[in-house]
JSON list of C-alpha atoms and ligand atoms in Angstrom, two decimals:
[
{"chain": "A", "resi": 1, "resn": "MET", "atom": "CA", "xyz": [-114.75, 102.84, -146.79]},
{"chain": "A", "resi": 2, "resn": "ALA", "atom": "CA", "xyz": [-112.55, 103.40, -143.71]},
{"chain": "A", "resi": 3, "resn": "SER", "atom": "CA", "xyz": [-111.58, 100.23, -141.78]},
{"chain": "A", "resi": 4, "resn": "VAL", "atom": "CA", "xyz": [-112.53, 99.93, -138.09]},
{"chain": "A", "resi": 5, "resn": "SER", "atom": "CA", "xyz": [-108.98, 100.72, -137.04]},
{"chain": "A", "resi": 6, "resn": "ASP", "atom": "CA", "xyz": [-108.78, 103.80, -139.33]},
{"chain": "A", "resi": 7, "resn": "LYS", "atom": "CA", "xyz": [-112.05, 104.98, -137.79]},
{"chain": "A", "resi": 8, "resn": "ILE", "atom": "CA", "xyz": [-110.69, 104.39, -134.27]},
{"chain": "A", "resi": 9, "resn": "LEU", "atom": "CA", "xyz": [-107.48, 106.27, -135.02]},
{"chain": "A", "resi": 10, "resn": "GLY", "atom": "CA", "xyz": [-109.41, 109.18, -136.59]},
{"chain": "A", "resi": 11, "resn": "ASP", "atom": "CA", "xyz": [-111.82, 109.45, -133.65]},
{"chain": "A", "resi": 12, "resn": "VAL", "atom": "CA", "xyz": [-109.07, 109.19, -131.03]},
{"chain": "A", "resi": 13, "resn": "SER", "atom": "CA", "xyz": [-106.86, 111.71, -132.80]},
{"chain": "A", "resi": 14, "resn": "ALA", "atom": "CA", "xyz": [-109.72, 114.24, -132.96]},
{"chain": "A", "resi": 15, "resn": "TYR", "atom": "CA", "xyz": [-110.42, 113.68, -129.24]},
{"chain": "A", "resi": 16, "resn": "TYR", "atom": "CA", "xyz": [-106.82, 114.47, -128.26]},
{"chain": "A", "resi": 17, "resn": "ASP", "atom": "CA", "xyz": [-106.51, 117.39, -130.69]},
{"chain": "A", "resi": 18, "resn": "ALA", "atom": "CA", "xyz": [-109.48, 118.92, -128.87]},
{"chain": "A", "resi": 19, "resn": "LYS", "atom": "CA", "xyz": [-107.96, 118.26, -125.41]},
{"chain": "A", "resi": 20, "resn": "LEU", "atom": "CA", "xyz": [-104.73, 119.96, -126.41]},
{"chain": "A", "resi": 21, "resn": "ALA", "atom": "CA", "xyz": [-106.62, 122.92, -127.89]},
{"chain": "A", "resi": 22, "resn": "GLU", "atom": "CA", "xyz": [-108.61, 123.28, -124.66]},
{"chain": "A", "resi": 23, "resn": "HIS", "atom": "CA", "xyz": [-105.84, 122.84, -122.06]},
{"chain": "A", "resi": 24, "resn": "GLY", "atom": "CA", "xyz": [-102.54, 123.46, -123.87]},
{"chain": "A", "resi": 25, "resn": "VAL", "atom": "CA", "xyz": [-99.26, 121.63, -123.24]},
{"chain": "A", "resi": 26, "resn": "SER", "atom": "CA", "xyz": [-99.96, 120.15, -119.80]},
{"chain": "A", "resi": 27, "resn": "PRO", "atom": "CA", "xyz": [-101.13, 116.87, -118.25]},
{"chain": "A", "resi": 28, "resn": "ALA", "atom": "CA", "xyz": [-104.74, 118.03, -118.81]},
{"chain": "A", "resi": 29, "resn": "GLY", "atom": "CA", "xyz": [-103.87, 118.63, -122.47]},
{"chain": "A", "resi": 30, "resn": "VAL", "atom": "CA", "xyz": [-103.25, 114.87, -122.84]},
{"chain": "A", "resi": 31, "resn": "ASP", "atom": "CA", "xyz": [-106.33, 114.13, -120.71]},
{"chain": "A", "resi": 32, "resn": "TRP", "atom": "CA", "xyz": [-104.55, 113.23, -117.47]},
{"chain": "A", "resi": 33, "resn": "ASN", "atom": "CA", "xyz": [-105.90, 114.66, -114.24]},
{"chain": "A", "resi": 34, "resn": "GLY", "atom": "CA", "xyz": [-102.50, 115.75, -112.96]},
{"chain": "A", "resi": 35, "resn": "GLU", "atom": "CA", "xyz": [-98.75, 115.57, -113.26]},
{"chain": "A", "resi": 36, "resn": "ALA", "atom": "CA", "xyz": [-98.29, 113.30, -110.22]},
{"chain": "A", "resi": 37, "resn": "SER", "atom": "CA", "xyz": [-100.27, 110.42, -111.76]},
{"chain": "A", "resi": 38, "resn": "GLN", "atom": "CA", "xyz": [-98.68, 110.99, -115.17]},
{"chain": "A", "resi": 39, "resn": "MET", "atom": "CA", "xyz": [-95.23, 110.58, -113.56]},
{"chain": "A", "resi": 40, "resn": "LEU", "atom": "CA", "xyz": [-96.38, 107.59, -111.47]},
{"chain": "A", "resi": 41, "resn": "ARG", "atom": "CA", "xyz": [-97.34, 105.82, -114.71]},
{"chain": "A", "resi": 42, "resn": "PHE", "atom": "CA", "xyz": [-93.91, 106.53, -116.19]},
{"chain": "A", "resi": 43, "resn": "GLU", "atom": "CA", "xyz": [-92.28, 105.22, -113.02]},
{"chain": "A", "resi": 44, "resn": "GLN", "atom": "CA", "xyz": [-94.06, 101.86, -113.50]},
{"chain": "A", "resi": 45, "resn": "LEU", "atom": "CA", "xyz": [-93.06, 101.59, -117.15]},
{"chain": "A", "resi": 46, "resn": "LEU", "atom": "CA", "xyz": [-89.43, 102.39, -116.47]},
{"chain": "A", "resi": 47, "resn": "HIS", "atom": "CA", "xyz": [-89.09, 99.34, -114.20]},
{"chain": "A", "resi": 48, "resn": "LEU", "atom": "CA", "xyz": [-88.19, 97.66, -117.50]},
{"chain": "A", "resi": 49, "resn": "ILE", "atom": "CA", "xyz": [-84.97, 99.66, -117.94]},
{"chain": "A", "resi": 50, "resn": "PRO", "atom": "CA", "xyz": [-81.98, 98.74, -115.74]},
{"chain": "A", "resi": 51, "resn": "SER", "atom": "CA", "xyz": [-80.44, 101.72, -113.99]},
{"chain": "A", "resi": 52, "resn": "GLY", "atom": "CA", "xyz": [-77.42, 103.16, -115.75]},
{"chain": "A", "resi": 53, "resn": "ALA", "atom": "CA", "xyz": [-78.29, 101.56, -119.11]},
{"chain": "A", "resi": 54, "resn": "VAL", "atom": "CA", "xyz": [-77.85, 103.52, -122.34]},
{"chain": "A", "resi": 55, "resn": "VAL", "atom": "CA", "xyz": [-80.94, 102.75, -124.38]},
{"chain": "A", "resi": 56, "resn": "SER", "atom": "CA", "xyz": [-83.19, 103.65, -127.27]},
{"chain": "A", "resi": 57, "resn": "VAL", "atom": "CA", "xyz": [-86.88, 104.17, -126.56]},
{"chain": "A", "resi": 58, "resn": "ASN", "atom": "CA", "xyz": [-90.01, 104.29, -128.71]},
{"chain": "A", "resi": 59, "resn": "ASP", "atom": "CA", "xyz": [-92.90, 106.19, -127.08]},
{"chain": "A", "resi": 60, "resn": "LEU", "atom": "CA", "xyz": [-96.10, 105.22, -128.90]},
{"chain": "A", "resi": 61, "resn": "GLY", "atom": "CA", "xyz": [-98.74, 107.87, -128.23]},
{"chain": "A", "resi": 62, "resn": "CYS", "atom": "CA", "xyz": [-96.12, 110.29, -126.93]},
{"chain": "A", "resi": 63, "resn": "GLY", "atom": "CA", "xyz": [-98.39, 113.35, -126.59]},
{"chain": "A", "resi": 64, "resn": "TYR", "atom": "CA", "xyz": [-96.12, 116.36, -126.09]},
{"chain": "A", "resi": 65, "resn": "GLY", "atom": "CA", "xyz": [-93.18, 114.16, -125.07]},
{"chain": "A", "resi": 66, "resn": "ALA", "atom": "CA", "xyz": [-93.54, 114.20, -121.28]},
{"chain": "A", "resi": 67, "resn": "LEU", "atom": "CA", "xyz": [-91.84, 110.78, -121.06]},
{"chain": "A", "resi": 68, "resn": "TYR", "atom": "CA", "xyz": [-88.72, 112.27, -122.60]},
{"chain": "A", "resi": 69, "resn": "ASP", "atom": "CA", "xyz": [-88.64, 114.87, -119.83]},
{"chain": "A", "resi": 70, "resn": "TYR", "atom": "CA", "xyz": [-89.11, 112.15, -117.21]},
{"chain": "A", "resi": 71, "resn": "LEU", "atom": "CA", "xyz": [-86.31, 109.99, -118.69]},
{"chain": "A", "resi": 72, "resn": "SER", "atom": "CA", "xyz": [-83.98, 113.01, -118.59]},
{"chain": "A", "resi": 73, "resn": "GLN", "atom": "CA", "xyz": [-84.89, 113.72, -114.95]},
{"chain": "A", "resi": 74, "resn": "GLN", "atom": "CA", "xyz": [-84.11, 110.08, -114.08]},
{"chain": "A", "resi": 75, "resn": "ASN", "atom": "CA", "xyz": [-80.71, 110.44, -115.81]},
{"chain": "A", "resi": 76, "resn": "VAL", "atom": "CA", "xyz": [-81.54, 107.72, -118.32]},
{"chain": "A", "resi": 77, "resn": "THR", "atom": "CA", "xyz": [-79.25, 108.19, -121.30]},
{"chain": "A", "resi": 78, "resn": "CYS", "atom": "CA", "xyz": [-81.34, 107.43, -124.35]},
{"chain": "A", "resi": 79, "resn": "HIS", "atom": "CA", "xyz": [-82.30, 108.07, -127.88]},
{"chain": "A", "resi": 80, "resn": "TYR", "atom": "CA", "xyz": [-86.00, 108.85, -127.65]},
{"chain": "A", "resi": 81, "resn": "ALA", "atom": "CA", "xyz": [-88.43, 108.54, -130.58]},
{"chain": "A", "resi": 82, "resn": "GLY", "atom": "CA", "xyz": [-92.00, 109.66, -129.97]},
{"chain": "A", "resi": 83, "resn": "ASN", "atom": "CA", "xyz": [-94.89, 109.08, -132.35]},
{"chain": "A", "resi": 84, "resn": "ASP", "atom": "CA", "xyz": [-98.51, 110.15, -132.08]},
{"chain": "A", "resi": 85, "resn": "ILE", "atom": "CA", "xyz": [-101.57, 110.01, -134.32]},
{"chain": "A", "resi": 86, "resn": "SER", "atom": "CA", "xyz": [-102.41, 113.62, -133.40]},
{"chain": "A", "resi": 87, "resn": "PRO", "atom": "CA", "xyz": [-100.47, 116.05, -135.62]},
{"chain": "A", "resi": 88, "resn": "GLU", "atom": "CA", "xyz": [-101.14, 118.81, -133.08]},
{"chain": "A", "resi": 89, "resn": "MET", "atom": "CA", "xyz": [-99.45, 116.79, -130.32]},
{"chain": "A", "resi": 90, "resn": "ILE", "atom": "CA", "xyz": [-96.40, 116.24, -132.48]},
{"chain": "A", "resi": 91, "resn": "ARG", "atom": "CA", "xyz": [-96.24, 119.94, -133.35]},
{"chain": "A", "resi": 92, "resn": "ALA", "atom": "CA", "xyz": [-96.29, 120.78, -129.62]},
{"chain": "A", "resi": 93, "resn": "ALA", "atom": "CA", "xyz": [-93.66, 118.11, -128.87]},
{"chain": "A", "resi": 94, "resn": "GLU", "atom": "CA", "xyz": [-91.36, 119.39, -131.58]},
{"chain": "A", "resi": 95, "resn": "GLN", "atom": "CA", "xyz": [-91.63, 122.93, -130.30]},
{"chain": "A", "resi": 96, "resn": "LEU", "atom": "CA", "xyz": [-90.77, 121.80, -126.77]},
{"chain": "A", "resi": 97, "resn": "TRP", "atom": "CA", "xyz": [-87.87, 119.49, -127.54]},
{"chain": "A", "resi": 98, "resn": "SER", "atom": "CA", "xyz": [-86.49, 120.73, -130.88]},
{"chain": "A", "resi": 99, "resn": "GLU", "atom": "CA", "xyz": [-83.14, 121.63, -129.35]},
{"chain": "A", "resi": 100, "resn": "GLN", "atom": "CA", "xyz": [-82.40, 118.08, -128.15]},
{"chain": "A", "resi": 101, "resn": "ASP", "atom": "CA", "xyz": [-80.34, 116.08, -130.61]},
{"chain": "A", "resi": 102, "resn": "ASN", "atom": "CA", "xyz": [-81.29, 112.68, -129.11]},
{"chain": "A", "resi": 103, "resn": "VAL", "atom": "CA", "xyz": [-85.01, 113.15, -129.78]},
{"chain": "A", "resi": 104, "resn": "THR", "atom": "CA", "xyz": [-87.18, 112.57, -132.86]},
{"chain": "A", "resi": 105, "resn": "PHE", "atom": "CA", "xyz": [-90.93, 112.80, -133.38]},
{"chain": "A", "resi": 106, "resn": "SER", "atom": "CA", "xyz": [-93.26, 111.49, -136.06]},
{"chain": "A", "resi": 107, "resn": "VAL", "atom": "CA", "xyz": [-96.97, 111.55, -136.81]},
{"chain": "A", "resi": 108, "resn": "GLY", "atom": "CA", "xyz": [-98.63, 108.14, -137.12]},
{"chain": "A", "resi": 109, "resn": "PRO", "atom": "CA", "xyz": [-99.67, 104.96, -135.31]},
{"chain": "A", "resi": 110, "resn": "GLU", "atom": "CA", "xyz": [-96.31, 103.18, -135.59]},
{"chain": "A", "resi": 111, "resn": "PRO", "atom": "CA", "xyz": [-92.77, 104.01, -134.56]},
{"chain": "A", "resi": 112, "resn": "ILE", "atom": "CA", "xyz": [-90.44, 104.69, -137.50]},
{"chain": "A", "resi": 113, "resn": "ALA", "atom": "CA", "xyz": [-87.76, 102.21, -136.37]},
{"chain": "A", "resi": 114, "resn": "VAL", "atom": "CA", "xyz": [-87.13, 99.43, -133.87]},
{"chain": "A", "resi": 115, "resn": "ALA", "atom": "CA", "xyz": [-85.74, 100.54, -130.47]},
{"chain": "A", "resi": 116, "resn": "ASP", "atom": "CA", "xyz": [-84.56, 98.68, -127.37]},
{"chain": "A", "resi": 117, "resn": "TYR", "atom": "CA", "xyz": [-87.81, 99.45, -125.55]},
{"chain": "A", "resi": 118, "resn": "ALA", "atom": "CA", "xyz": [-91.30, 100.54, -126.59]},
{"chain": "A", "resi": 119, "resn": "PHE", "atom": "CA", "xyz": [-93.78, 102.18, -124.22]},
{"chain": "A", "resi": 120, "resn": "ALA", "atom": "CA", "xyz": [-97.40, 103.25, -124.47]},
{"chain": "A", "resi": 121, "resn": "SER", "atom": "CA", "xyz": [-98.94, 105.25, -121.65]},
{"chain": "A", "resi": 122, "resn": "GLY", "atom": "CA", "xyz": [-102.62, 106.07, -121.82]},
{"chain": "A", "resi": 123, "resn": "ILE", "atom": "CA", "xyz": [-103.45, 105.02, -125.37]},
{"chain": "A", "resi": 124, "resn": "PHE", "atom": "CA", "xyz": [-105.97, 102.25, -124.53]},
{"chain": "A", "resi": 125, "resn": "ASN", "atom": "CA", "xyz": [-108.30, 104.21, -122.27]},
{"chain": "A", "resi": 126, "resn": "VAL", "atom": "CA", "xyz": [-110.54, 106.39, -124.45]},
{"chain": "A", "resi": 127, "resn": "ARG", "atom": "CA", "xyz": [-112.60, 104.10, -126.67]},
{"chain": "A", "resi": 128, "resn": "LEU", "atom": "CA", "xyz": [-115.35, 106.65, -127.35]},
{"chain": "A", "resi": 129, "resn": "GLY", "atom": "CA", "xyz": [-118.26, 104.79, -129.06]},
{"chain": "A", "resi": 130, "resn": "HIS", "atom": "CA", "xyz": [-116.34, 101.68, -130.12]},
{"chain": "A", "resi": 131, "resn": "SER", "atom": "CA", "xyz": [-117.56, 98.31, -128.90]},
{"chain": "A", "resi": 132, "resn": "ASP", "atom": "CA", "xyz": [-115.78, 96.05, -126.41]},
{"chain": "A", "resi": 133, "resn": "GLN", "atom": "CA", "xyz": [-114.96, 93.63, -129.22]},
{"chain": "A", "resi": 134, "resn": "GLN", "atom": "CA", "xyz": [-113.61, 96.29, -131.58]},
{"chain": "A", "resi": 135, "resn": "TRP", "atom": "CA", "xyz": [-111.52, 97.84, -128.82]},
{"chain": "A", "resi": 136, "resn": "ARG", "atom": "CA", "xyz": [-110.10, 94.51, -127.65]},
{"chain": "A", "resi": 137, "resn": "GLN", "atom": "CA", "xyz": [-109.01, 93.73, -131.22]},
{"chain": "A", "resi": 138, "resn": "TYR", "atom": "CA", "xyz": [-107.52, 97.19, -131.54]},
{"chain": "A", "resi": 139, "resn": "ILE", "atom": "CA", "xyz": [-105.51, 96.68, -128.32]},
{"chain": "A", "resi": 140, "resn": "GLU", "atom": "CA", "xyz": [-104.20, 93.34, -129.58]},
{"chain": "A", "resi": 141, "resn": "SER", "atom": "CA", "xyz": [-103.10, 94.75, -132.92]},
{"chain": "A", "resi": 142, "resn": "THR", "atom": "CA", "xyz": [-101.44, 97.72, -131.19]},
{"chain": "A", "resi": 143, "resn": "LEU", "atom": "CA", "xyz": [-99.60, 95.32, -128.87]},
{"chain": "A", "resi": 144, "resn": "ASP", "atom": "CA", "xyz": [-98.30, 93.61, -132.02]},
{"chain": "A", "resi": 145, "resn": "THR", "atom": "CA", "xyz": [-96.87, 97.01, -132.99]},
{"chain": "A", "resi": 146, "resn": "LEU", "atom": "CA", "xyz": [-95.22, 97.47, -129.58]},
{"chain": "A", "resi": 147, "resn": "HIS", "atom": "CA", "xyz": [-93.74, 93.98, -129.87]},
{"chain": "A", "resi": 148, "resn": "LYS", "atom": "CA", "xyz": [-92.41, 94.54, -133.39]},
{"chain": "A", "resi": 149, "resn": "SER", "atom": "CA", "xyz": [-90.92, 97.91, -132.55]},
{"chain": "A", "resi": 150, "resn": "SER", "atom": "CA", "xyz": [-88.93, 96.76, -129.47]},
{"chain": "A", "resi": 151, "resn": "ARG", "atom": "CA", "xyz": [-85.85, 94.55, -129.15]},
{"chain": "A", "resi": 152, "resn": "ILE", "atom": "CA", "xyz": [-85.60, 94.09, -125.36]},
{"chain": "A", "resi": 153, "resn": "GLY", "atom": "CA", "xyz": [-89.13, 94.67, -124.14]},
{"chain": "A", "resi": 154, "resn": "PHE", "atom": "CA", "xyz": [-92.22, 96.80, -124.05]},
{"chain": "A", "resi": 155, "resn": "GLY", "atom": "CA", "xyz": [-94.66, 98.18, -121.48]},
{"chain": "A", "resi": 156, "resn": "PHE", "atom": "CA", "xyz": [-98.11, 99.72, -121.48]},
{"chain": "A", "resi": 157, "resn": "ASN", "atom": "CA", "xyz": [-100.94, 100.62, -119.12]},
{"chain": "A", "resi": 158, "resn": "CYS", "atom": "CA", "xyz": [-104.73, 100.26, -119.17]},
{"chain": "A", "resi": 159, "resn": "LEU", "atom": "CA", "xyz": [-107.65, 101.25, -116.99]},
{"chain": "A", "resi": 160, "resn": "THR", "atom": "CA", "xyz": [-108.64, 98.24, -114.90]},
{"chain": "A", "resi": 161, "resn": "SER", "atom": "CA", "xyz": [-111.85, 96.24, -114.90]},
{"chain": "A", "resi": 162, "resn": "TYR", "atom": "CA", "xyz": [-111.42, 96.20, -111.09]},
{"chain": "A", "resi": 163, "resn": "SER", "atom": "CA", "xyz": [-112.39, 99.91, -110.96]},
{"chain": "A", "resi": 164, "resn": "ASP", "atom": "CA", "xyz": [-115.27, 100.90, -108.67]},
{"chain": "A", "resi": 165, "resn": "PRO", "atom": "CA", "xyz": [-118.44, 100.49, -110.79]},
{"chain": "A", "resi": 166, "resn": "GLU", "atom": "CA", "xyz": [-119.86, 103.90, -109.81]},
{"chain": "A", "resi": 167, "resn": "LYS", "atom": "CA", "xyz": [-116.72, 105.61, -111.16]},
{"chain": "A", "resi": 168, "resn": "MET", "atom": "CA", "xyz": [-116.73, 103.84, -114.54]},
{"chain": "A", "resi": 169, "resn": "ARG", "atom": "CA", "xyz": [-117.67, 105.72, -117.72]},
{"chain": "A", "resi": 170, "resn": "ASP", "atom": "CA", "xyz": [-119.06, 104.30, -120.98]},
{"chain": "A", "resi": 171, "resn": "TYR", "atom": "CA", "xyz": [-116.59, 106.15, -123.24]},
{"chain": "A", "resi": 172, "resn": "LEU", "atom": "CA", "xyz": [-113.62, 104.59, -121.41]},
{"chain": "A", "resi": 173, "resn": "TYR", "atom": "CA", "xyz": [-112.37, 101.01, -121.76]},
{"chain": "A", "resi": 174, "resn": "TYR", "atom": "CA", "xyz": [-111.61, 99.00, -118.61]},
{"chain": "A", "resi": 175, "resn": "ALA", "atom": "CA", "xyz": [-109.39, 96.08, -119.56]},
{"chain": "A", "resi": 176, "resn": "SER", "atom": "CA", "xyz": [-109.12, 92.80, -117.73]},
{"chain": "A", "resi": 177, "resn": "PRO", "atom": "CA", "xyz": [-105.57, 92.59, -116.31]},
{"chain": "A", "resi": 178, "resn": "THR", "atom": "CA", "xyz": [-105.68, 88.80, -116.36]},
{"chain": "A", "resi": 179, "resn": "ASP", "atom": "CA", "xyz": [-106.86, 88.68, -119.98]},
{"chain": "A", "resi": 180, "resn": "LEU", "atom": "CA", "xyz": [-104.03, 90.93, -121.19]},
{"chain": "A", "resi": 181, "resn": "PHE", "atom": "CA", "xyz": [-101.46, 89.20, -118.96]},
{"chain": "A", "resi": 182, "resn": "ASP", "atom": "CA", "xyz": [-102.50, 85.90, -120.54]},
{"chain": "A", "resi": 183, "resn": "LEU", "atom": "CA", "xyz": [-102.35, 87.38, -124.04]},
{"chain": "A", "resi": 184, "resn": "CYS", "atom": "CA", "xyz": [-98.84, 88.76, -123.47]},
{"chain": "A", "resi": 185, "resn": "LYS", "atom": "CA", "xyz": [-97.61, 85.47, -121.95]},
{"chain": "A", "resi": 186, "resn": "ARG", "atom": "CA", "xyz": [-98.99, 83.35, -124.77]},
{"chain": "A", "resi": 187, "resn": "LYS", "atom": "CA", "xyz": [-98.26, 85.63, -127.70]},
{"chain": "A", "resi": 188, "resn": "PHE", "atom": "CA", "xyz": [-95.16, 87.69, -126.90]},
{"chain": "A", "resi": 189, "resn": "SER", "atom": "CA", "xyz": [-92.95, 86.34, -124.13]},
{"chain": "A", "resi": 190, "resn": "ARG", "atom": "CA", "xyz": [-92.81, 84.08, -121.09]},
{"chain": "A", "resi": 191, "resn": "HIS", "atom": "CA", "xyz": [-91.41, 86.98, -119.05]},
{"chain": "A", "resi": 192, "resn": "VAL", "atom": "CA", "xyz": [-94.30, 89.27, -118.19]},
{"chain": "A", "resi": 193, "resn": "ALA", "atom": "CA", "xyz": [-94.88, 91.39, -115.07]},
{"chain": "A", "resi": 194, "resn": "LEU", "atom": "CA", "xyz": [-98.28, 92.70, -114.02]},
{"chain": "A", "resi": 195, "resn": "LEU", "atom": "CA", "xyz": [-98.15, 95.79, -111.77]},
{"chain": "A", "resi": 196, "resn": "HIS", "atom": "CA", "xyz": [-101.47, 96.54, -110.16]},
{"chain": "A", "resi": 197, "resn": "ASP", "atom": "CA", "xyz": [-100.38, 97.99, -106.85]},
{"chain": "A", "resi": 198, "resn": "TYR", "atom": "CA", "xyz": [-99.65, 101.67, -107.48]},
{"chain": "A", "resi": 199, "resn": "GLY", "atom": "CA", "xyz": [-102.90, 103.25, -106.36]},
{"chain": "A", "resi": 200, "resn": "LEU", "atom": "CA", "xyz": [-104.51, 104.25, -109.68]},
{"chain": "A", "resi": 201, "resn": "TYR", "atom": "CA", "xyz": [-107.55, 102.63, -111.30]},
{"chain": "A", "resi": 202, "resn": "GLU", "atom": "CA", "xyz": [-105.27, 100.93, -113.77]},
{"chain": "A", "resi": 203, "resn": "PHE", "atom": "CA", "xyz": [-102.48, 98.43, -114.25]},
{"chain": "A", "resi": 204, "resn": "THR", "atom": "CA", "xyz": [-99.18, 98.21, -116.13]},
{"chain": "A", "resi": 205, "resn": "LEU", "atom": "CA", "xyz": [-97.89, 95.21, -118.05]},
{"chain": "A", "resi": 206, "resn": "LEU", "atom": "CA", "xyz": [-94.17, 94.83, -118.71]},
{"chain": "A", "resi": 207, "resn": "VAL", "atom": "CA", "xyz": [-93.06, 92.33, -121.33]},
{"chain": "A", "resi": 208, "resn": "ARG", "atom": "CA", "xyz": [-89.40, 91.32, -121.38]},
{"chain": "A", "resi": 209, "resn": "LYS", "atom": "CA", "xyz": [-88.19, 89.27, -124.31]},
{"chain": "A", "resi": 210, "resn": "SER", "atom": "CA", "xyz": [-85.71, 87.48, -122.09]},
{"chain": "A", "resi": 211, "resn": "PRO", "atom": "CA", "xyz": [-85.52, 87.09, -118.26]},
{"chain": "A", "resi": 212, "resn": "SER", "atom": "CA", "xyz": [-84.47, 90.15, -116.25]},
{"chain": "B", "resi": 301, "resn": "SAM", "atom": "C1", "xyz": [-103.53, 109.95, -122.60]},
{"chain": "B", "resi": 301, "resn": "SAM", "atom": "S1", "xyz": [-102.49, 110.67, -123.83]},
{"chain": "B", "resi": 301, "resn": "SAM", "atom": "C2", "xyz": [-100.90, 110.32, -123.10]},
{"chain": "B", "resi": 301, "resn": "SAM", "atom": "C3", "xyz": [-99.73, 111.02, -123.73]},
{"chain": "B", "resi": 301, "resn": "SAM", "atom": "C4", "xyz": [-98.38, 110.58, -123.16]},
{"chain": "B", "resi": 301, "resn": "SAM", "atom": "N1", "xyz": [-98.17, 109.17, -123.35]},
{"chain": "B", "resi": 301, "resn": "SAM", "atom": "C5", "xyz": [-98.30, 110.93, -121.70]},
{"chain": "B", "resi": 301, "resn": "SAM", "atom": "O1", "xyz": [-98.47, 110.03, -120.86]},
{"chain": "B", "resi": 301, "resn": "SAM", "atom": "O2", "xyz": [-98.07, 112.11, -121.38]},
{"chain": "B", "resi": 301, "resn": "SAM", "atom": "C6", "xyz": [-102.57, 109.51, -125.17]},
{"chain": "B", "resi": 301, "resn": "SAM", "atom": "C7", "xyz": [-101.88, 109.98, -126.43]},
{"chain": "B", "resi": 301, "resn": "SAM", "atom": "O3", "xyz": [-101.75, 108.86, -127.31]},
{"chain": "B", "resi": 301, "resn": "SAM", "atom": "C8", "xyz": [-102.12, 109.21, -128.63]},
{"chain": "B", "resi": 301, "resn": "SAM", "atom": "N2", "xyz": [-102.59, 107.97, -129.24]},
{"chain": "B", "resi": 301, "resn": "SAM", "atom": "C9", "xyz": [-103.70, 107.26, -128.91]},
{"chain": "B", "resi": 301, "resn": "SAM", "atom": "N3", "xyz": [-103.74, 106.12, -129.61]},
{"chain": "B", "resi": 301, "resn": "SAM", "atom": "C10", "xyz": [-102.64, 106.09, -130.39]},
{"chain": "B", "resi": 301, "resn": "SAM", "atom": "C11", "xyz": [-102.11, 105.15, -131.34]},
{"chain": "B", "resi": 301, "resn": "SAM", "atom": "N4", "xyz": [-102.75, 104.01, -131.62]},
{"chain": "B", "resi": 301, "resn": "SAM", "atom": "N5", "xyz": [-100.95, 105.44, -131.96]},
{"chain": "B", "resi": 301, "resn": "SAM", "atom": "C12", "xyz": [-100.30, 106.60, -131.69]},
{"chain": "B", "resi": 301, "resn": "SAM", "atom": "N6", "xyz": [-100.75, 107.54, -130.82]},
{"chain": "B", "resi": 301, "resn": "SAM", "atom": "C13", "xyz": [-101.90, 107.27, -130.16]},
{"chain": "B", "resi": 301, "resn": "SAM", "atom": "C14", "xyz": [-103.14, 110.31, -128.46]},
{"chain": "B", "resi": 301, "resn": "SAM", "atom": "O4", "xyz": [-103.23, 111.14, -129.60]},
{"chain": "B", "resi": 301, "resn": "SAM", "atom": "C15", "xyz": [-102.61, 111.05, -127.23]},
{"chain": "B", "resi": 301, "resn": "SAM", "atom": "O5", "xyz": [-101.71, 112.07, -127.58]}
]
């Protein structure tokens, strides 16, 4: 019998396969409502990386690799490794970025190797029919993966429980920023930043393994 997390990964992968099939390689194809907000999320995550640094990056739930494009536009010199549970996403990413020699992609829920930084943008939002308790456990175990696969720090975003009630949807998960801040502080590092001031119905948590 499939475990809860196998079931979650199977359901989520099928959801994103269908989005990509419907909308193609585009923000809508990874279920974002536009490029501007997709880039705004990346901007928050990249507060972790000092300007001018040469780094390696794991992108967990990379979609078609839009973060790689953003890093290049910001002149961040990096080795980028994207992984995604959706084989269709990885096929699209490989087609887009196959000519870059500093980029690798893999199918699966865990990065292949440890990198300086690990990021996850948008992977905790769509919980489909899974319960609050199942999804909270799934977030915590995925944060363990981000922690294990990063040397210097990791960052991720979530929809916020401070969203306007009339805009909230049952198939989405709205995390408590204070709950996840507390989890990160207690479990991963004393150096945690909570960004909840960038105008979307979500927040970003940045975990540094040592002070900035
Ligand atoms: C909202 S999309 C965002 C894609 C990309 N991060 C971006 O911002 O353009 C979420 C992606 O994460 C993938 N995903 C969700 N949960 C995952 C997990 N636990 N491990 C790996 N990939 C995951 C989905 O298949 C999907 O491609």
